[in-house]
Phi, psi and omega in degrees: 000147177296156177304144175071022172253152175209162171205160180255127179229126184052044178064020179236137175287114189261349176221123189251029178281063181291140177288171178297335176234125177271152182286149176301125177070021186305320181242016180305125176084005174282077192295342178265359179285115185252334185215141176216141174253117183263116183299153178300336183288343181288125183248348182209131176240115186293164177302140175062015183304313181243019181292149181060037171245182179256019179290130181245348181205136175223157174237130181228167175293147182294338178262016177276129178268135178212167182253161174300338181261004182293327184236166176300156183302325183268011184275133176267130179254119176248168182237142175298146170278114184283000000 
Protein backbone atom coordinates (compact mmCIF):
# COMPACT_ATOMS: atom_id res chain seq x y z
CA UNK A 1 0.00 0.00 0.00
CA UNK A 2 1.16 3.55 -0.63
CA UNK A 3 2.29 5.49 2.43
CA UNK A 4 -0.51 6.97 4.53
CA UNK A 5 -3.24 4.67 3.23
CA UNK A 6 -5.33 2.41 5.43
CA UNK A 7 -8.38 0.23 5.22
CA UNK A 8 -10.57 -1.82 7.49
CA UNK A 9 -10.92 -5.54 6.70
CA UNK A 10 -13.03 -7.86 8.86
CA UNK A 11 -13.43 -5.01 11.34
CA UNK A 12 -9.66 -4.68 11.70
CA UNK A 13 -7.45 -1.83 10.63
CA UNK A 14 -5.09 -3.70 8.35
CA UNK A 15 -2.66 -0.97 7.37
CA UNK A 16 -1.56 1.56 9.95
CA UNK A 17 0.35 4.05 7.84
CA UNK A 18 -1.53 7.01 9.29
CA UNK A 19 -0.40 10.41 8.05
CA UNK A 20 0.80 13.12 10.41
CA UNK A 21 -2.71 14.57 10.13
CA UNK A 22 -5.77 12.35 10.04
CA UNK A 23 -8.81 13.40 8.05
CA UNK A 24 -11.94 14.70 9.72
CA UNK A 25 -14.24 11.73 10.26
CA UNK A 26 -11.80 9.23 8.72
CA UNK A 27 -13.12 6.29 10.80
CA UNK A 28 -16.43 7.83 11.87
CA UNK A 29 -19.03 5.12 12.25
CA UNK A 30 -16.66 2.13 12.03
CA UNK A 31 -18.68 0.59 14.83
CA UNK A 32 -16.63 -2.62 15.03
CA UNK A 33 -13.30 -0.81 15.38
CA UNK A 34 -12.12 -1.64 18.91
CA UNK A 35 -8.41 -0.90 18.95
CA UNK A 36 -6.05 1.39 17.10
CA UNK A 37 -2.35 2.04 17.54
CA UNK A 38 -1.60 5.65 16.78
CA UNK A 39 2.04 6.09 15.73
CA UNK A 40 4.17 8.65 17.50
CA UNK A 41 4.52 10.48 14.17
CA UNK A 42 0.84 11.55 14.19
CA UNK A 43 0.66 15.22 15.18
CA UNK A 44 -3.01 16.01 14.54
CA UNK A 45 -6.20 13.96 14.85
CA UNK A 46 -9.16 15.63 13.19
CA UNK A 47 -12.64 16.07 14.62
CA UNK A 48 -14.77 12.91 14.62
CA UNK A 49 -11.86 10.79 13.33
CA UNK A 50 -12.65 7.83 15.60
CA UNK A 51 -16.11 8.88 16.78
CA UNK A 52 -18.81 6.20 16.97
CA UNK A 53 -16.27 3.37 17.24
CA UNK A 54 -15.73 0.99 20.16
CA UNK A 55 -12.28 2.34 21.03
CA UNK A 56 -11.98 2.86 24.80
CA UNK A 57 -8.29 3.79 25.14
CA UNK A 58 -5.64 5.36 22.91
CA UNK A 59 -2.07 6.53 23.38
CA UNK A 60 -0.81 9.54 21.44
CA UNK A 61 2.22 11.82 21.43
CA UNK A 62 2.04 14.62 23.98
CA UNK A 63 2.38 17.21 21.19
CA UNK A 64 -0.48 15.69 19.16
CA UNK A 65 -3.44 18.02 18.75
CA UNK A 66 -6.92 16.50 18.92
CA UNK A 67 -10.48 17.58 19.55
CA UNK A 68 -12.99 16.55 22.22
CA UNK A 69 -14.85 14.90 19.35
CA UNK A 70 -11.86 13.00 17.88
CA UNK A 71 -12.57 9.88 19.96
CA UNK A 72 -15.67 8.26 21.48
CA UNK A 73 -16.99 9.90 24.64
CA UNK A 74 -15.88 7.02 26.88
CA UNK A 75 -12.35 6.85 25.40
CA UNK A 76 -9.33 7.47 27.64
CA UNK A 77 -6.47 9.38 26.00
CA UNK A 78 -2.97 8.63 27.32
CA UNK A 79 0.35 9.99 26.16
CA UNK A 80 3.57 8.25 25.13
CA UNK A 81 6.53 8.75 27.44
CA UNK A 82 8.93 10.64 25.19
